[in-house]
């Protein structure tokens, strides 16, 4: 019987989802993205080589794994083409393995222009990738889907969309208008290039399931960036929780056997918004340096702080998390004391528990028995706090720096 996994971030993104999806994809027939766009940045490290992915599922480095981009994804054709080309240059051939839904909302140049202009006023600290404005267009039913690029009225639809957004850009934001002709030309070229990848993603997933193949659904961003459940308005513009798989991939999420939540052993956040456990002094600096906390997509430094176990527990309940993968535990090597928040009081102040650090190193450890005893106690304590088993632990950026206590495909 085939099993299907959902992998999603439980914090504010950048939990190390890409690394874990790459690892778990070795047992998958397919990996599918179902929301978000190239605001996501997933770094994989294999034999010392770093590969950054934004739109293509993180299963792509595993040969023979099929990769799908579902209708819930906001798709920038230029970014996708660039990514396919870069992977090709790095020796990863996608031939026949990539399928993209024709119902993805298109992200165009003008969306990036609007994103930047709007964020200068709103101060969310977006990635500037045009994701919010592209989803806005979808919800407002004026946007353009990937499949519309192949239809005869594409030029006129694009014209109408540019007319609308150029009005916003010039009259409201006081900026220069964007050039629709240039966008039309690049869309025509992109359509020609991407035609070969257009797939009925929902149907393809159904066939893989029927044939007994396991499917891994790869979430982007994280639970606390969810547009409804997150720290609104400091959120992204999509639903980031596994429930979004149903409409974003066209696959009933109740058929998923194991929901895997990825959590960093501490917390980070890029952009603005509340972050109760943030540490802006020496501790924050140390976490940032040891964890190399710089954004994959924008190069911005990530804000750092302590883990909020209370938020993990309620997030796990909300999304039916069966297993947690704890990443970047090695970053806490050398700390004498590690703080963990149990949640916030009525004034929003975190209620901390102080735990001892451990002697010895977690970095690079591959087996549970080889972890320092103190680190094992730390993990077991987090299991008690969150009431979810911590089935895997990541001890470094490399694929092999991974401890599997229970394989989510099996248990
Ligand atoms: P994602 O967006 O959730 O896929 O995470 P990112 O790739 O944006 O950020 C995670 C960063 O941490 C990447 O640079 C990874 O290579 C790195 N990383 C992942 N797991 C570990 C780990 O266990 N230890 C360390 N030190 N780095 C890790
Ligand atoms: P991955 O998949 C971390 C954040 C931005 C900003 C907010 C809104 O790599 O974990 P947006 O451009 O989406 O409108 O920005 O969301 N954000 C992320 N932060 N990781 C991500 O993706 C993110 N995608 C968006 O920094 O605060
Ligand atoms: Mg990231």
JSON list of C-alpha atoms and ligand atoms in Angstrom, two decimals, residues 14 41-42 296 302, ligand 3:
[
{"chain": "A", "resi": 14, "resn": "UNK", "atom": "CA", "xyz": [13.33, 28.45, 6.69]},
{"chain": "A", "resi": 41, "resn": "UNK", "atom": "CA", "xyz": [14.01, 29.53, -0.89]},
{"chain": "A", "resi": 42, "resn": "UNK", "atom": "CA", "xyz": [15.10, 25.99, -0.12]},
{"chain": "A", "resi": 296, "resn": "UNK", "atom": "CA", "xyz": [18.04, 32.16, 0.58]},
{"chain": "A", "resi": 302, "resn": "UNK", "atom": "CA", "xyz": [17.08, 36.51, 9.65]},
{"chain": "B", "resi": 3, "resn": "LIG", "atom": "MG1", "xyz": [13.82, 29.13, 3.01]}
]
